[in-house]
């Protein structure tokens, strides 16, 4: 039995495509049309996306820079019986974006949080990588500062599971160099622009991936996957 007072609304965590509009689920479209409010990381970006599905609904911004101010307002709205959908710029809210903060506040207040699953870049990258999928660790973004990044990588050196990182293309070359320096030359996969026109999944040793990255100014969004330390 649910202990949530039934006068409260629900918070839906709605996944949206990571590049290909066909990846939106039917349920996500229904929920996004029916809720009282959609909290979006970037209202303009989400507005443009929703127009393509002919979904018209009210949007409000919720992002890293306003989450502390915005979360209590959204919680009050939910407590007044209204339903809210949370979407991020792409993929599954809460995976390397600020949805976690709102979910935690909602859980604390006894508000029901409902998943509407769909795409996430790390999972799409993992399943096509060819690296073991039975056990893996998702590390999200590595620290921007190189000294902290090297320290973090050092702490992952003995990890035997497949390791997944998100990265911005601006730091890509430097990060691959740091991975090579810390982990040695392991099997590595660069999954770029998944589900989009210029999708590329490049597999090889870290040194080969580094050569590829260095020879081309690669554009777009990337996931880096590195094989875990070989078992003895
Ligand atoms: N919540 C999102 C998810 O579920 O994947 C991730 C948000 S995070 C702010 C954005 C990062 O996800 C990018 O820097 C990149 O590492 C990765 N990413 C997002 N879309 C991608 C795509 N189409 N191809 C490859 N990586 C992608």
mmCIF file of N, CA, C and O and ligand atoms in Angstrom, residues 15-16 18-19 41 88-97 119-123 125 138 141 165-169 191-196 220-224, ligand 1:
data_model
loop_
_atom_site.group_PDB
_atom_site.id
_atom_site.type_symbol
_atom_site.label_atom_id
_atom_site.label_comp_id
_atom_site.label_asym_id
_atom_site.label_seq_id
_atom_site.Cartn_x
_atom_site.Cartn_y
_atom_site.Cartn_z
ATOM 1 N N UNK A 15 12.373 10.141 -19.730
ATOM 2 C CA UNK A 15 13.519 10.100 -20.651
ATOM 3 C C UNK A 15 13.091 10.588 -22.027
ATOM 4 O O UNK A 15 11.971 10.311 -22.473
ATOM 5 N N UNK A 16 14.006 11.285 -22.682
ATOM 6 C CA UNK A 16 13.743 11.784 -24.039
ATOM 7 C C UNK A 16 14.919 11.365 -24.944
ATOM 8 O O UNK A 16 15.964 10.949 -24.434
ATOM 9 N N UNK A 18 18.258 10.912 -27.284
ATOM 10 C CA UNK A 18 19.612 11.484 -27.199
ATOM 11 C C UNK A 18 20.073 11.955 -28.580
ATOM 12 O O UNK A 18 21.244 12.210 -28.793
ATOM 13 N N UNK A 19 19.160 12.070 -29.524
ATOM 14 C CA UNK A 19 19.542 12.547 -30.852
ATOM 15 C C UNK A 19 18.547 12.186 -31.937
ATOM 16 O O UNK A 19 18.390 12.921 -32.900
ATOM 17 N N UNK A 41 15.468 21.308 -18.309
ATOM 18 C CA UNK A 41 16.779 21.939 -18.119
ATOM 19 C C UNK A 41 16.879 23.196 -18.971
ATOM 20 O O UNK A 41 17.373 24.215 -18.525
ATOM 21 N N UNK A 88 15.367 16.219 -19.057
ATOM 22 C CA UNK A 88 16.661 16.898 -19.190
ATOM 23 C C UNK A 88 16.855 17.256 -20.657
ATOM 24 O O UNK A 88 15.968 17.021 -21.477
ATOM 25 N N UNK A 89 18.008 17.812 -20.999
ATOM 26 C CA UNK A 89 18.237 18.198 -22.394
ATOM 27 C C UNK A 89 18.154 16.991 -23.316
ATOM 28 O O UNK A 89 17.710 17.098 -24.455
ATOM 29 N N UNK A 90 18.614 15.849 -22.816
ATOM 30 C CA UNK A 90 18.562 14.620 -23.611
ATOM 31 C C UNK A 90 18.723 13.436 -22.671
ATOM 32 O O UNK A 90 19.370 13.544 -21.637
ATOM 33 N N UNK A 91 18.127 12.326 -23.036
ATOM 34 C CA UNK A 91 18.333 11.096 -22.283
ATOM 35 C C UNK A 91 17.528 11.035 -20.998
ATOM 36 O O UNK A 91 16.441 11.604 -20.895
ATOM 37 N N UNK A 92 18.099 10.358 -20.026
ATOM 38 C CA UNK A 92 17.383 10.080 -18.785
ATOM 39 C C UNK A 92 17.744 11.108 -17.716
ATOM 40 O O UNK A 92 18.917 11.232 -17.355
ATOM 41 N N UNK A 93 16.763 11.846 -17.212
ATOM 42 C CA UNK A 93 17.051 12.835 -16.167
ATOM 43 C C UNK A 93 17.673 12.147 -14.942
ATOM 44 O O UNK A 93 17.243 11.061 -14.547
ATOM 45 N N UNK A 94 18.670 12.796 -14.395
ATOM 46 C CA UNK A 94 19.321 12.241 -13.200
ATOM 47 C C UNK A 94 20.654 11.604 -13.522
ATOM 48 O O UNK A 94 21.479 11.385 -12.644
ATOM 49 N N UNK A 95 20.892 11.293 -14.812
ATOM 50 C CA UNK A 95 22.177 10.715 -15.211
ATOM 51 C C UNK A 95 23.060 11.875 -15.685
ATOM 52 O O UNK A 95 22.881 12.403 -16.784
ATOM 53 N N UNK A 96 23.973 12.282 -14.793
ATOM 54 C CA UNK A 96 24.874 13.431 -15.057
ATOM 55 C C UNK A 96 24.113 14.710 -15.392
ATOM 56 O O UNK A 96 24.515 15.484 -16.270
ATOM 57 N N UNK A 97 22.988 14.928 -14.736
ATOM 58 C CA UNK A 97 22.290 16.209 -14.823
ATOM 59 C C UNK A 97 21.526 16.431 -13.507
ATOM 60 O O UNK A 97 21.493 15.541 -12.660
ATOM 61 N N UNK A 119 15.854 6.351 -23.535
ATOM 62 C CA UNK A 119 17.280 6.346 -23.859
ATOM 63 C C UNK A 119 18.173 6.963 -22.788
ATOM 64 O O UNK A 119 17.754 7.865 -22.060
ATOM 65 N N UNK A 120 19.386 6.448 -22.743
ATOM 66 C CA UNK A 120 20.451 7.081 -21.977
ATOM 67 C C UNK A 120 21.748 6.790 -22.722
ATOM 68 O O UNK A 120 21.961 5.655 -23.171
ATOM 69 N N UNK A 121 22.595 7.802 -22.868
ATOM 70 C CA UNK A 121 23.776 7.656 -23.726
ATOM 71 C C UNK A 121 24.716 6.549 -23.235
ATOM 72 O O UNK A 121 25.265 5.794 -24.031
ATOM 73 N N UNK A 122 24.880 6.431 -21.912
ATOM 74 C CA UNK A 122 25.878 5.464 -21.437
ATOM 75 C C UNK A 122 25.454 4.036 -21.734
ATOM 76 O O UNK A 122 26.268 3.183 -22.085
ATOM 77 N N UNK A 123 24.141 3.772 -21.631
ATOM 78 C CA UNK A 123 23.647 2.418 -21.856
ATOM 79 C C UNK A 123 23.701 2.069 -23.349
ATOM 80 O O UNK A 123 24.083 0.968 -23.729
ATOM 81 N N UNK A 125 25.788 3.286 -25.442
ATOM 82 C CA UNK A 125 27.203 3.093 -25.770
ATOM 83 C C UNK A 125 27.696 1.732 -25.275
ATOM 84 O O UNK A 125 28.399 1.012 -25.999
ATOM 85 N N UNK A 138 29.692 3.239 -13.990
ATOM 86 C CA UNK A 138 29.456 4.489 -14.691
ATOM 87 C C UNK A 138 30.080 5.596 -13.846
ATOM 88 O O UNK A 138 29.672 5.808 -12.697
ATOM 89 N N UNK A 141 31.240 12.345 -15.594
ATOM 90 C CA UNK A 141 32.342 13.216 -16.034
ATOM 91 C C UNK A 141 33.533 13.107 -15.084
ATOM 92 O O UNK A 141 33.360 13.126 -13.860
ATOM 93 N N UNK A 165 32.760 6.658 -19.093
ATOM 94 C CA UNK A 165 32.876 8.090 -18.793
ATOM 95 C C UNK A 165 32.059 8.904 -19.788
ATOM 96 O O UNK A 165 32.006 8.561 -20.978
ATOM 97 N N UNK A 166 31.489 9.990 -19.320
ATOM 98 C CA UNK A 166 30.976 11.022 -20.219
ATOM 99 C C UNK A 166 32.092 12.037 -20.397
ATOM 100 O O UNK A 166 32.890 12.254 -19.476
ATOM 101 N N UNK A 167 32.150 12.669 -21.563
ATOM 102 C CA UNK A 167 33.184 13.692 -21.739
ATOM 103 C C UNK A 167 32.748 14.735 -22.745
ATOM 104 O O UNK A 167 31.949 14.463 -23.638
ATOM 105 N N UNK A 168 33.253 15.936 -22.541
ATOM 106 C CA UNK A 168 33.008 16.995 -23.502
ATOM 107 C C UNK A 168 34.090 16.884 -24.578
ATOM 108 O O UNK A 168 35.236 16.515 -24.289
ATOM 109 N N UNK A 169 33.729 17.182 -25.812
ATOM 110 C CA UNK A 169 34.713 17.014 -26.896
ATOM 111 C C UNK A 169 35.914 17.933 -26.724
ATOM 112 O O UNK A 169 36.994 17.672 -27.226
ATOM 113 N N UNK A 191 32.283 6.232 -28.312
ATOM 114 C CA UNK A 191 30.948 6.204 -28.918
ATOM 115 C C UNK A 191 30.500 7.646 -29.085
ATOM 116 O O UNK A 191 30.299 8.358 -28.104
ATOM 117 N N UNK A 192 30.393 8.075 -30.342
ATOM 118 C CA UNK A 192 30.181 9.503 -30.623
ATOM 119 C C UNK A 192 28.879 9.718 -31.380
ATOM 120 O O UNK A 192 28.533 8.928 -32.256
ATOM 121 N N UNK A 193 28.172 10.763 -31.010
ATOM 122 C CA UNK A 193 26.951 11.154 -31.733
ATOM 123 C C UNK A 193 25.957 10.003 -31.899
ATOM 124 O O UNK A 193 25.374 9.811 -32.971
ATOM 125 N N UNK A 194 25.785 9.227 -30.839
ATOM 126 C CA UNK A 194 24.900 8.057 -30.920
ATOM 127 C C UNK A 194 23.492 8.456 -31.337
ATOM 128 O O UNK A 194 22.969 9.473 -30.867
ATOM 129 N N UNK A 195 22.923 7.648 -32.206
ATOM 130 C CA UNK A 195 21.558 7.800 -32.752
ATOM 131 C C UNK A 195 21.428 8.994 -33.702
ATOM 132 O O UNK A 195 20.339 9.277 -34.184
ATOM 133 N N UNK A 196 22.538 9.706 -33.950
ATOM 134 C CA UNK A 196 22.468 10.872 -34.833
ATOM 135 C C UNK A 196 23.085 10.533 -36.199
ATOM 136 O O UNK A 196 23.644 9.458 -36.391
ATOM 137 N N UNK A 220 30.857 16.880 -31.668
ATOM 138 C CA UNK A 220 29.713 16.149 -31.122
ATOM 139 C C UNK A 220 29.927 15.615 -29.725
ATOM 140 O O UNK A 220 30.904 15.943 -29.057
ATOM 141 N N UNK A 221 28.971 14.769 -29.319
ATOM 142 C CA UNK A 221 28.961 14.259 -27.948
ATOM 143 C C UNK A 221 29.583 12.867 -27.902
ATOM 144 O O UNK A 221 29.382 12.073 -28.813
ATOM 145 N N UNK A 222 30.299 12.600 -26.816
ATOM 146 C CA UNK A 222 31.005 11.321 -26.750
ATOM 147 C C UNK A 222 30.840 10.619 -25.410
ATOM 148 O O UNK A 222 30.720 11.255 -24.358
ATOM 149 N N UNK A 223 30.881 9.290 -25.505
ATOM 150 C CA UNK A 223 31.007 8.438 -24.329
ATOM 151 C C UNK A 223 32.306 7.661 -24.526
ATOM 152 O O UNK A 223 32.574 7.178 -25.631
ATOM 153 N N UNK A 224 33.107 7.574 -23.461
ATOM 154 C CA UNK A 224 34.352 6.798 -23.521
ATOM 155 C C UNK A 224 34.159 5.559 -22.655
ATOM 156 O O UNK A 224 33.709 5.676 -21.504
HETATM 157 N N1 LIG B 1 21.050 12.489 -19.052
HETATM 158 C C1 LIG B 1 21.838 12.150 -20.202
HETATM 159 C C2 LIG B 1 21.792 10.643 -20.451
HETATM 160 O O1 LIG B 1 20.889 9.983 -19.949
HETATM 161 O O2 LIG B 1 22.641 10.121 -21.168
HETATM 162 C C3 LIG B 1 23.256 12.648 -20.098
HETATM 163 C C4 LIG B 1 23.387 14.121 -19.833
HETATM 164 S S1 LIG B 1 25.046 14.678 -19.771
HETATM 165 C C5 LIG B 1 24.777 16.345 -19.327
HETATM 166 C C6 LIG B 1 25.532 14.832 -21.464
HETATM 167 C C7 LIG B 1 26.626 13.837 -21.859
HETATM 168 O O3 LIG B 1 26.016 12.610 -22.297
HETATM 169 C C8 LIG B 1 27.465 14.292 -23.034
HETATM 170 O O4 LIG B 1 28.555 15.110 -22.631
HETATM 171 C C9 LIG B 1 27.964 12.967 -23.603
HETATM 172 O O5 LIG B 1 29.062 12.490 -22.840
HETATM 173 C C10 LIG B 1 26.745 12.066 -23.363
HETATM 174 N N2 LIG B 1 25.847 12.026 -24.527
HETATM 175 C C11 LIG B 1 24.619 12.581 -24.624
HETATM 176 N N3 LIG B 1 24.073 12.323 -25.842
HETATM 177 C C12 LIG B 1 24.997 11.589 -26.524
HETATM 178 C C13 LIG B 1 25.029 11.015 -27.824
HETATM 179 N N4 LIG B 1 24.014 11.154 -28.671
HETATM 180 N N5 LIG B 1 26.142 10.309 -28.184
HETATM 181 C C14 LIG B 1 27.172 10.171 -27.333
HETATM 182 N N6 LIG B 1 27.190 10.688 -26.092
HETATM 183 C C15 LIG B 1 26.119 11.389 -25.689
#
